[in-house]
Each structure stands twice: as C-alpha cells, then as structure tokens.
Amino acid sequence: MTKLDIPFGRPWIEDLERDAVMEVLSGHILTHGPNCHAFEKGFAKMMGGGHAVSTSSCMASLHLSWMDLGVGPGDEVLLPAMTHVATAHAVALTGATPVFVDSELTSGNMDLDDMAAKVTAKTKAIGIVHYVGIPIDMVKVMALAEKHGLKVVEDCALAVEARIDGTHVGLFGHTGCYSFYPVKHITCGEGGMLVSKDPETVKRIGEFRAFNYDRSGPGPKVPGLYDVKGLGMNYRMSEMQAALGRVQLTRLPDIMRIREANFRALQKGLNAIDGVRVLDSGEDRLKSSFYCVTMLLEGDLAAKRNDIALALNERGIGTSIYYPHPIGRLRYYRDKFGYDANGFPGATAIADNAIALPCGPHLGVKDMEDIAGCMAETAARL
Ligand SMILES: *Cc1c(COP(=O)(O)O)cnc(C)c1O
C-alpha cells in the first residue's frame, strides 16, 4: 500500500504573502499601522457588517471582551464543555466561574436545554463557541440571553464565513472573536480579530488593547503626550502579521469553495460506513465554515477511536481531536472547580469517540475519497 500524503492542516502561503511581509520590513512602521487598519476594514467587509479591531490572538479578543463586560469574581459564565481551553482560560482569568454546558450530538454544539437549565441567579453571561465552525442557532441563544438579561460573547475561532440565515456569526453577541493561528481558515502566524455591531464597543476595546492611551484631551498635540483613563493591555497585532492577513483574506473565496466541496465529499463517503456519523448543523439555514470533518464513532467502533486514528496516521492521513477532554476534566479545572464525570455524556462521547479529519484547501476531492476508502477498510479490519 502506498503511503498517502494528507496532512491535517497546511497554511496556504505564496509569493503574494512573502512580498507583502517584505514590503513592511522595507518601511518604518512595524506595528499597529496602515496594514492593521486595512486588515480590520477588509475583515469587517468580508463579514458584511460590524466593526473590527485586530488583536494578538483569539484568546486576547476573548479576554478583552470579558474585561469589557466587567465579568469577575462571583459571576458565573456558561461555556461549552467541548471547546479549546482558551475559551475557558479567558473567563477564568477574570476571576469569574466557568459553568460548563454539555454538547448535543448532531452538531457538537452546546445543548440548548442544558444551557437553559444551568442559568442561576449568579449567571452573568454566555460564552458561545461555534463548534468546529458549525454555527449554533444564535437566534435561540439570544432569546435565552434576553430572557435572563445575559451578555453573549461568540468564540468564532473556527467559524470564519459561517452564517445563520445569511448573517455572519460573530454579529449576534456583544463581540465575535477570531483566530489567525496557522491551522485556522486564514493565518497571520499568530493573530486575532474582534468584531462587534457596536462601533463604541470596538473603539473602547481598541483602546484597552493598546494600554488605554488617551490622546483625545485638550492641549497641544505633541507626539508622546497622552493620558490614561483606565487599565489596559498590549494585545496589538504587528504590521507584518496584518500584511499577511490582508493577502490571506483575498484567498478566502477560494478557500471556502474548496473546503465545502471537500467536506461534502468526505461526509458522504464516511456516512456510508456503519458506525460512523459526521457532525453537521442539520439545518440549511445554519451554514458551516467547514473547518474539519468530525467523525463520531458509534457502536463497536466507539471504543477503538485511538487505534483507528493511529491506523489512519500510519497510512499518511493526518488526524486531530476536537477536543481531547471536556474542559472540566482538565487537571486545572478539575482541581479548581470540581468535575462531575457523569454530567457531560455528549461532550464525553465527542472527546473519547470522535476523530477530526482534514478538508482544507491543501487537499482535493480525490484525497477525500482516499480517506473514506482507508477508513472503510480500517473499520472492517479492526
Ligand atoms: C484556536 C482556538 C482558540 C485560540 O485561538 P488563538 O488565536 O490561538 O488564541 C480559541 N477558541 C477556539 C474555539 C479555537 O479553535
């Protein structure tokens, strides 16, 4: 058997990106300059609404969002059990208590009934994650939030171009937070974006992100003079990163076309295998960003997840796991907040019995057929 060459992810970098970064290095503005502003404008335009501010990472965007909302000690924030640890760290850093919500098994998103059941008098907000880019129904989330007076932050790290009834995710809550880490849809090496419908929110958070400098006061406009009206961070993006991001943004239509075709091909191939089910939104109005193909193993295959992943790796197919543990099962969170091992059957099933497969633009439909064929053969053999 020839070995396949199907890595899980691979950034799409060409001469356009290299030239854009070199051009920055030939100039004198290395951070927080014209490339950042153009990238922010371009990102907001791609989203079809809202205002954007560049940051150093998605986790920085999340942290800024929670700081802006004044979430802190004594507050509870509902979060999915099945997410990247950054989602939980950003809340825990403020001193607030993360309260985890189980996953439903069609899409892997937060179970709306469990979400409603976990609202208490201390609940201040909901941190949404669009699981591997599959949108959760924000119309229902916002209705629940309104009923209880809760704020909503959307972690859209894997959800660039995911839409609900045509509206880009990230435009429903207080803010939407994006990541440009190398395996995401587009990359800056490291980097993030924060988006909001409210220009005042973006302005306020933009200042907080840059030490909270205030140059708006009366007096002479002398370079280097500023006042500071509150605490702040340095969560800015560099011009080299933003130059990279601007070029990546122009690739997005191609990236999305290839991702969707790959996803559909692999979904069809895998769903034909007994004991395999691909997670998806289940509704046409909830349009995925097609980040990866999450294959949930059921029946006899469920217990063989690790062996199956290793067998696929052996054949040259890259795999990943989104995510390896319900957050509450991670040592830090377990020790600090306690963990009910029976409380998260959905999230536990995904953590222990699912495999994430690639569908990125470095691959084509033939690769998807090879993955499905290899998986059918592995399932029959193991
Ligand atoms: C990757 C990821 C993050 C972290 O993004 P960074 O830009 O690396 O901080 C946060 N949340 C989710 C859902 C992610 O997939």
CSV table of C-alpha atoms and ligand atoms in Angstrom, one decimal:
chain,number,residue,atom,x,y,z
A,1,MET,CA,0.0,0.0,0.0
A,2,THR,CA,1.4,3.4,-0.9
A,3,LYS,CA,1.5,5.9,1.8
A,4,LEU,CA,-0.8,8.8,1.4
A,5,ASP,CA,0.3,12.5,1.9
A,6,ILE,CA,-2.7,14.0,3.6
A,7,PRO,CA,-1.6,16.3,6.5
A,8,PHE,CA,-4.3,17.6,8.8
A,9,GLY,CA,-3.6,21.3,8.0
A,10,ARG,CA,-1.2,23.3,6.0
A,11,PRO,CA,-1.1,27.1,5.7
A,12,TRP,CA,-1.6,28.5,2.2
A,13,ILE,CA,1.4,30.9,1.8
A,14,GLU,CA,2.7,32.0,-1.6
A,15,ASP,CA,4.8,34.9,-3.1
A,16,LEU,CA,2.0,37.4,-2.5
A,17,GLU,CA,2.2,36.8,1.2
A,18,ARG,CA,6.1,36.8,1.2
A,19,ASP,CA,6.2,40.1,-0.8
A,20,ALA,CA,3.6,41.8,1.5
A,21,VAL,CA,5.7,41.0,4.6
A,22,MET,CA,8.9,42.1,2.9
A,23,GLU,CA,7.3,45.3,1.9
A,24,VAL,CA,6.5,46.1,5.6
A,25,LEU,CA,10.1,45.3,6.5
A,26,SER,CA,11.3,47.8,3.9
A,27,GLY,CA,9.3,50.6,5.6
A,28,HIS,CA,9.4,52.0,9.1
A,29,ILE,CA,6.1,51.2,10.6
A,30,LEU,CA,6.3,47.7,12.2
A,31,THR,CA,3.2,47.6,14.4
A,32,HIS,CA,-0.4,48.8,14.6
A,33,GLY,CA,-0.2,50.9,11.4
A,34,PRO,CA,-1.8,51.1,7.9
A,35,ASN,CA,-1.8,47.3,7.3
A,36,CYS,CA,-3.7,46.7,10.6
A,37,HIS,CA,-6.3,49.3,9.7
A,38,ALA,CA,-6.7,47.9,6.2
A,39,PHE,CA,-7.0,44.4,7.5
A,40,GLU,CA,-9.6,45.4,10.0
A,41,LYS,CA,-11.6,47.2,7.3
A,42,GLY,CA,-11.3,44.2,5.0
A,43,PHE,CA,-12.4,41.8,7.6
A,44,ALA,CA,-15.5,43.8,8.6
A,45,LYS,CA,-16.4,44.0,4.8
A,46,MET,CA,-16.0,40.2,4.4
A,47,MET,CA,-18.3,39.8,7.4
A,48,GLY,CA,-20.9,42.0,5.7
A,49,GLY,CA,-21.3,44.3,8.7
A,50,GLY,CA,-20.0,45.4,12.1
A,51,HIS,CA,-16.6,46.9,13.0
A,52,ALA,CA,-13.4,45.1,13.6
A,53,VAL,CA,-10.2,45.6,15.7
A,54,SER,CA,-7.1,43.5,15.3
A,55,THR,CA,-5.5,41.8,18.3
A,56,SER,CA,-2.7,39.4,19.1
A,57,SER,CA,-4.8,36.3,19.2
A,58,CYS,CA,-8.3,34.9,19.6
A,59,MET,CA,-7.7,34.4,23.3
A,60,ALA,CA,-6.7,38.1,23.6
A,61,SER,CA,-10.0,39.0,21.8
A,62,LEU,CA,-11.9,36.8,24.3
A,63,HIS,CA,-10.1,38.2,27.3
A,64,LEU,CA,-10.7,41.8,26.1
A,65,SER,CA,-14.4,41.0,25.6
A,66,TRP,CA,-14.9,39.7,29.2
A,67,MET,CA,-12.9,42.6,30.7
A,68,ASP,CA,-15.1,45.0,28.7
A,69,LEU,CA,-18.2,43.4,30.1
A,70,GLY,CA,-16.9,43.6,33.7
A,71,VAL,CA,-17.2,39.9,34.3
A,72,GLY,CA,-15.4,39.0,37.5
A,73,PRO,CA,-15.4,37.2,40.9
A,74,GLY,CA,-18.8,35.9,41.9
A,75,ASP,CA,-20.1,35.8,38.3
A,76,GLU,CA,-20.9,32.6,36.5
A,77,VAL,CA,-20.4,32.3,32.8
A,78,LEU,CA,-21.9,29.5,30.8
A,79,LEU,CA,-19.4,27.9,28.4
A,80,PRO,CA,-19.4,24.7,26.3
A,81,ALA,CA,-17.7,21.7,27.9
A,82,MET,CA,-16.4,20.9,24.4
A,83,THR,CA,-14.0,23.7,23.4
A,84,HIS,CA,-10.5,24.9,23.2
A,85,VAL,CA,-9.1,25.7,26.6
A,86,ALA,CA,-8.6,29.3,25.6
A,87,THR,CA,-12.4,29.8,25.8
A,88,ALA,CA,-12.3,28.8,29.4
A,89,HIS,CA,-9.0,30.5,30.3
A,90,ALA,CA,-10.3,33.8,29.1
A,91,VAL,CA,-13.2,33.7,31.6
A,92,ALA,CA,-11.2,32.1,34.5
A,93,LEU,CA,-8.5,34.9,34.2
A,94,THR,CA,-11.2,37.5,35.1
A,95,GLY,CA,-11.9,35.6,38.4
A,96,ALA,CA,-15.4,34.6,37.1
A,97,THR,CA,-16.6,30.9,37.4
A,98,PRO,CA,-17.0,28.9,34.2
A,99,VAL,CA,-20.1,26.7,34.3
A,100,PHE,CA,-19.9,24.1,31.6
A,101,VAL,CA,-22.8,23.1,29.3
A,102,ASP,CA,-23.0,19.6,27.6
A,103,SER,CA,-22.9,19.1,23.9
A,104,GLU,CA,-25.7,17.7,21.7
A,105,LEU,CA,-24.6,15.0,19.2
A,106,THR,CA,-25.9,16.3,15.9
A,107,SER,CA,-23.6,19.3,15.6
A,108,GLY,CA,-21.4,19.0,18.7
A,109,ASN,CA,-22.6,22.5,19.8
A,110,MET,CA,-23.9,23.4,23.3
A,111,ASP,CA,-27.1,21.7,24.2
A,112,LEU,CA,-29.7,24.5,24.5
A,113,ASP,CA,-31.8,22.6,27.1
A,114,ASP,CA,-28.7,22.1,29.3
A,115,MET,CA,-27.8,25.7,28.7
A,116,ALA,CA,-31.2,26.9,30.0
A,117,ALA,CA,-31.1,24.5,32.9
A,118,LYS,CA,-27.7,25.9,34.1
A,119,VAL,CA,-28.8,29.5,34.4
A,120,THR,CA,-28.7,30.6,38.1
A,121,ALA,CA,-29.1,34.0,39.9
A,122,LYS,CA,-25.3,34.4,39.5
A,123,THR,CA,-25.2,33.8,35.8
A,124,LYS,CA,-23.9,36.9,34.0
A,125,ALA,CA,-23.1,35.8,30.5
A,126,ILE,CA,-22.9,33.0,27.9
A,127,GLY,CA,-19.7,32.3,26.0
A,128,ILE,CA,-20.7,30.7,22.7
A,129,VAL,CA,-18.4,28.6,20.6
A,130,HIS,CA,-19.4,27.6,17.1
A,131,TYR,CA,-18.1,24.0,17.3
A,132,VAL,CA,-15.5,23.4,14.6
A,133,GLY,CA,-17.3,26.1,12.6
A,134,ILE,CA,-20.8,24.6,12.7
A,135,PRO,CA,-23.0,27.5,13.8
A,136,ILE,CA,-25.1,27.1,16.9
A,137,ASP,CA,-28.6,28.7,16.4
A,138,MET,CA,-27.8,32.2,17.7
A,139,VAL,CA,-31.5,33.2,17.4
A,140,LYS,CA,-32.3,30.8,20.1
A,141,VAL,CA,-29.2,31.7,22.2
A,142,MET,CA,-30.1,35.4,22.1
A,143,ALA,CA,-33.7,34.7,23.1
A,144,LEU,CA,-32.5,32.8,26.2
A,145,ALA,CA,-29.9,35.5,26.9
A,146,GLU,CA,-32.6,38.3,26.6
A,147,LYS,CA,-35.0,36.4,28.9
A,148,HIS,CA,-32.4,36.3,31.7
A,149,GLY,CA,-30.5,39.6,30.9
A,150,LEU,CA,-27.3,37.8,30.0
A,151,LYS,CA,-24.4,39.1,27.8
A,152,VAL,CA,-23.1,36.9,25.0
A,153,VAL,CA,-19.6,36.6,23.6
A,154,GLU,CA,-19.0,34.4,20.5
A,155,ASP,CA,-15.8,32.5,20.0
A,156,CYS,CA,-15.6,32.2,16.2
A,157,ALA,CA,-12.0,31.0,16.0
A,158,LEU,CA,-13.0,28.2,13.6
A,159,ALA,CA,-16.1,29.9,12.2
A,160,VAL,CA,-14.9,32.4,9.5
A,161,GLU,CA,-17.6,32.5,6.9
A,162,ALA,CA,-20.1,30.5,9.0
A,163,ARG,CA,-23.5,32.1,8.6
A,164,ILE,CA,-27.0,32.0,10.2
A,165,ASP,CA,-29.8,32.9,7.8
A,166,GLY,CA,-27.1,34.7,5.8
A,167,THR,CA,-25.7,36.7,8.7
A,168,HIS,CA,-22.1,36.1,9.6
A,169,VAL,CA,-21.6,34.5,13.1
A,170,GLY,CA,-19.9,36.9,15.5
A,171,LEU,CA,-22.5,39.6,14.7
A,172,PHE,CA,-25.1,38.3,17.2
A,173,GLY,CA,-23.5,38.7,20.6
A,174,HIS,CA,-21.6,41.6,22.3
A,175,THR,CA,-18.5,40.6,20.3
A,176,GLY,CA,-17.2,37.9,17.9
A,177,CYS,CA,-13.6,36.7,18.4
A,178,TYR,CA,-11.4,35.3,15.6
A,179,SER,CA,-8.1,33.5,15.4
A,180,PHE,CA,-5.3,33.5,12.7
A,181,TYR,CA,-3.3,30.7,14.2
A,182,PRO,CA,-1.7,28.6,11.4
A,183,VAL,CA,-4.3,25.8,11.2
A,184,LYS,CA,-7.3,28.1,11.1
A,185,HIS,CA,-9.0,29.2,7.8
A,186,ILE,CA,-6.6,32.1,7.3
A,187,THR,CA,-3.4,32.8,9.2
A,188,CYS,CA,-1.1,35.6,10.3
A,189,GLY,CA,1.3,33.2,12.1
A,190,GLU,CA,-0.4,34.3,15.3
A,191,GLY,CA,-3.2,36.9,15.5
A,192,GLY,CA,-6.8,37.7,16.2
A,193,MET,CA,-9.7,39.9,15.4
A,194,LEU,CA,-12.6,41.2,17.5
A,195,VAL,CA,-15.8,42.2,15.8
A,196,SER,CA,-18.9,44.0,17.1
A,197,LYS,CA,-22.0,45.6,15.6
A,198,ASP,CA,-21.5,48.5,18.0
A,199,PRO,CA,-18.8,51.0,17.0
A,200,GLU,CA,-18.4,52.3,20.6
A,201,THR,CA,-17.6,48.8,21.8
A,202,VAL,CA,-14.9,48.4,19.2
A,203,LYS,CA,-13.5,51.8,20.0
A,204,ARG,CA,-13.4,51.1,23.7
A,205,ILE,CA,-11.9,47.7,23.3
A,206,GLY,CA,-9.4,49.0,20.8
A,207,GLU,CA,-8.1,51.5,23.4
A,208,PHE,CA,-8.0,48.9,26.1
A,209,ARG,CA,-6.0,46.6,23.8
A,210,ALA,CA,-3.3,49.4,23.4
A,211,PHE,CA,-2.6,50.4,27.1
A,212,ASN,CA,-5.7,52.6,27.2
A,213,TYR,CA,-3.7,55.5,25.9
A,214,ASP,CA,-6.0,58.6,25.7
A,215,ARG,CA,-4.8,61.3,23.3
A,216,SER,CA,-8.2,63.0,22.9
A,217,GLY,CA,-7.8,65.5,25.7
A,218,PRO,CA,-7.3,69.3,25.3
A,219,GLY,CA,-3.8,70.7,24.9
A,220,PRO,CA,-1.1,70.6,22.3
A,221,LYS,CA,-0.9,67.5,20.0
A,222,VAL,CA,2.7,66.8,20.8
A,223,PRO,CA,4.0,63.3,19.9
A,224,GLY,CA,4.4,61.2,23.0
A,225,LEU,CA,1.9,63.1,25.1
A,226,TYR,CA,-1.0,61.1,26.4
A,227,ASP,CA,-3.2,60.5,29.4
A,228,VAL,CA,-4.5,57.1,30.6
A,229,LYS,CA,-8.1,56.7,31.8
A,230,GLY,CA,-8.1,53.1,32.9
A,231,LEU,CA,-6.2,49.8,33.0
A,232,GLY,CA,-5.1,48.3,29.7
A,233,MET,CA,-3.2,45.6,27.9
A,234,ASN,CA,-0.8,45.3,25.0
A,235,TYR,CA,-2.8,42.9,22.7
A,236,ARG,CA,-1.9,44.6,19.4
A,237,MET,CA,-1.1,43.0,16.1
A,238,SER,CA,2.1,43.7,14.2
A,239,GLU,CA,2.2,45.2,10.7
A,240,MET,CA,4.0,42.0,9.4
A,241,GLN,CA,1.1,39.9,10.7
A,242,ALA,CA,-1.5,42.3,9.3
A,243,ALA,CA,0.2,42.4,5.8
A,244,LEU,CA,0.0,38.6,5.8
A,245,GLY,CA,-3.7,38.6,6.9
A,246,ARG,CA,-4.7,41.1,4.2
A,247,VAL,CA,-3.4,38.8,1.5
A,248,GLN,CA,-5.0,35.7,3.1
A,249,LEU,CA,-8.3,37.5,3.2
A,250,THR,CA,-8.2,37.7,-0.7
A,251,ARG,CA,-7.9,33.8,-0.8
A,252,LEU,CA,-11.0,33.3,1.4
A,253,PRO,CA,-13.5,32.8,-1.5
A,254,ASP,CA,-11.3,30.0,-3.0
A,255,ILE,CA,-10.6,28.5,0.5
A,256,MET,CA,-14.3,28.3,1.2
A,257,ARG,CA,-15.2,26.8,-2.2
A,258,ILE,CA,-12.6,24.0,-1.8
A,259,ARG,CA,-13.5,23.4,1.9
A,260,GLU,CA,-17.1,22.9,1.2
A,261,ALA,CA,-16.6,20.6,-1.8
A,262,ASN,CA,-14.1,18.5,0.3
A,263,PHE,CA,-16.4,18.4,3.3
A,264,ARG,CA,-19.4,17.2,1.3
A,265,ALA,CA,-17.3,14.5,-0.4
A,266,LEU,CA,-15.9,13.2,2.8
A,267,GLN,CA,-19.1,13.4,4.7
A,268,LYS,CA,-20.8,11.3,2.0
A,269,GLY,CA,-18.1,8.7,2.0
A,270,LEU,CA,-17.9,8.4,5.8
A,271,ASN,CA,-21.7,8.4,6.4
A,272,ALA,CA,-21.9,5.3,4.2
A,273,ILE,CA,-19.8,3.4,6.8
A,274,ASP,CA,-21.6,1.5,9.6
A,275,GLY,CA,-20.9,3.1,13.0
A,276,VAL,CA,-19.6,6.4,11.6
A,277,ARG,CA,-21.6,9.7,11.7
A,278,VAL,CA,-20.3,13.1,10.6
A,279,LEU,CA,-21.3,16.0,12.8
A,280,ASP,CA,-23.1,18.8,10.9
A,281,SER,CA,-25.5,21.6,11.5
A,282,GLY,CA,-28.6,19.6,10.5
A,283,GLU,CA,-30.3,22.7,9.0
A,284,ASP,CA,-29.6,24.5,5.7
A,285,ARG,CA,-30.0,27.9,7.4
A,286,LEU,CA,-27.0,27.2,9.7
A,287,LYS,CA,-24.1,27.4,7.2
A,288,SER,CA,-20.9,25.8,8.4
A,289,SER,CA,-17.3,27.2,7.9
A,290,PHE,CA,-16.3,23.6,7.1
A,291,TYR,CA,-13.2,23.7,9.3
A,292,CYS,CA,-12.8,19.9,9.5
A,293,VAL,CA,-14.8,16.7,9.2
A,294,THR,CA,-15.6,15.4,12.7
A,295,MET,CA,-16.4,11.7,12.5
A,296,LEU,CA,-18.2,10.3,15.6
A,297,LEU,CA,-17.7,6.6,16.1
A,298,GLU,CA,-20.7,4.7,17.4
A,299,GLY,CA,-21.4,1.1,18.4
A,300,ASP,CA,-18.4,-1.3,18.4
A,301,LEU,CA,-16.2,1.3,16.7
A,302,ALA,CA,-16.5,3.8,19.6
A,303,ALA,CA,-14.1,2.1,21.9
A,304,LYS,CA,-11.5,1.8,19.1
A,305,ARG,CA,-11.0,5.5,18.5
A,306,ASN,CA,-7.3,5.7,19.3
A,307,ASP,CA,-6.4,2.6,17.3
A,308,ILE,CA,-8.4,3.9,14.3
A,309,ALA,CA,-6.6,7.3,14.5
A,310,LEU,CA,-3.2,5.6,14.7
A,311,ALA,CA,-4.1,3.3,11.8
A,312,LEU,CA,-5.1,6.3,9.6
A,313,ASN,CA,-1.9,8.1,10.6
A,314,GLU,CA,0.1,5.0,9.7
A,315,ARG,CA,-1.4,5.3,6.1
A,316,GLY,CA,-0.4,9.0,5.9
A,317,ILE,CA,-3.6,10.6,6.9
A,318,GLY,CA,-3.4,13.4,9.5
A,319,THR,CA,-6.0,13.5,12.2
A,320,SER,CA,-6.8,15.6,15.2
A,321,ILE,CA,-9.2,15.6,18.2
A,322,TYR,CA,-11.6,18.5,18.9
A,323,TYR,CA,-11.3,18.4,21.8
A,324,PRO,CA,-9.4,15.8,23.9
A,325,HIS,CA,-11.4,16.4,27.1
A,326,PRO,CA,-14.5,18.2,28.3
A,327,ILE,CA,-12.8,21.3,29.8
A,328,GLY,CA,-13.9,20.4,33.4
A,329,ARG,CA,-11.9,17.1,33.1
A,330,LEU,CA,-8.6,19.0,32.5
A,331,ARG,CA,-6.5,18.9,35.7
A,332,TYR,CA,-6.5,22.7,36.4
A,333,TYR,CA,-10.3,23.0,36.0
A,334,ARG,CA,-11.0,19.7,37.8
A,335,ASP,CA,-8.9,20.7,40.9
A,336,LYS,CA,-10.2,24.3,41.0
A,337,PHE,CA,-13.9,23.8,40.2
A,338,GLY,CA,-14.6,20.1,40.7
A,339,TYR,CA,-15.9,17.8,37.9
A,340,ASP,CA,-19.0,15.7,37.6
A,341,ALA,CA,-17.8,12.8,35.5
A,342,ASN,CA,-21.3,11.7,34.6
A,343,GLY,CA,-22.6,15.2,33.9
A,344,PHE,CA,-21.4,15.6,30.3
A,345,PRO,CA,-22.3,12.5,28.3
A,346,GLY,CA,-22.4,14.3,25.0
A,347,ALA,CA,-19.1,16.1,25.4
A,348,THR,CA,-17.5,12.9,26.8
A,349,ALA,CA,-18.7,10.9,23.7
A,350,ILE,CA,-17.1,13.5,21.4
A,351,ALA,CA,-13.9,13.8,23.4
A,352,ASP,CA,-13.4,10.0,23.6
A,353,ASN,CA,-15.0,8.6,20.4
A,354,ALA,CA,-14.5,11.2,17.7
A,355,ILE,CA,-11.8,11.9,15.2
A,356,ALA,CA,-11.3,15.1,13.2
A,357,LEU,CA,-10.3,14.7,9.6
A,358,PRO,CA,-8.9,17.4,7.2
A,359,CYS,CA,-10.8,19.1,4.4
A,360,GLY,CA,-8.6,22.2,3.9
A,361,PRO,CA,-7.6,23.8,0.6
A,362,HIS,CA,-4.3,21.9,0.6
A,363,LEU,CA,-6.5,18.8,-0.4
A,364,GLY,CA,-8.9,17.8,-3.1
A,365,VAL,CA,-11.9,15.5,-3.6
A,366,LYS,CA,-9.6,12.6,-4.6
A,367,ASP,CA,-7.9,12.9,-1.1
A,368,MET,CA,-11.4,12.8,0.5
A,369,GLU,CA,-12.1,9.6,-1.4
A,370,ASP,CA,-8.8,8.1,-0.3
A,371,ILE,CA,-9.6,9.0,3.4
A,372,ALA,CA,-13.1,7.4,3.2
A,373,GLY,CA,-11.7,4.3,1.5
A,374,CYS,CA,-9.0,4.0,4.1
A,375,MET,CA,-11.5,4.5,6.9
A,376,ALA,CA,-13.9,1.8,5.5
A,377,GLU,CA,-11.0,-0.6,5.2
A,378,THR,CA,-9.8,0.2,8.8
A,379,ALA,CA,-13.3,-0.1,10.3
A,380,ALA,CA,-13.7,-3.5,8.7
A,381,ARG,CA,-10.3,-4.7,9.9
A,382,LEU,CA,-10.1,-3.5,13.5
B,1,LIG,C1,-7.8,28.1,18.2
B,1,LIG,C2,-8.9,28.4,19.1
B,1,LIG,C3,-8.7,29.4,20.1
B,1,LIG,C4,-7.4,30.1,20.3
B,1,LIG,O1,-7.0,30.9,19.3
B,1,LIG,P1,-5.6,31.7,19.5
B,1,LIG,O2,-5.7,32.7,18.3
B,1,LIG,O3,-4.5,30.7,19.3
B,1,LIG,O4,-5.6,32.4,20.8
B,1,LIG,C5,-9.8,29.7,20.8
B,1,LIG,N1,-11.0,29.1,20.6
B,1,LIG,C6,-11.2,28.2,19.7
B,1,LIG,C7,-12.5,27.5,19.5
B,1,LIG,C8,-10.1,27.8,18.9
B,1,LIG,O5,-10.3,26.8,18.0
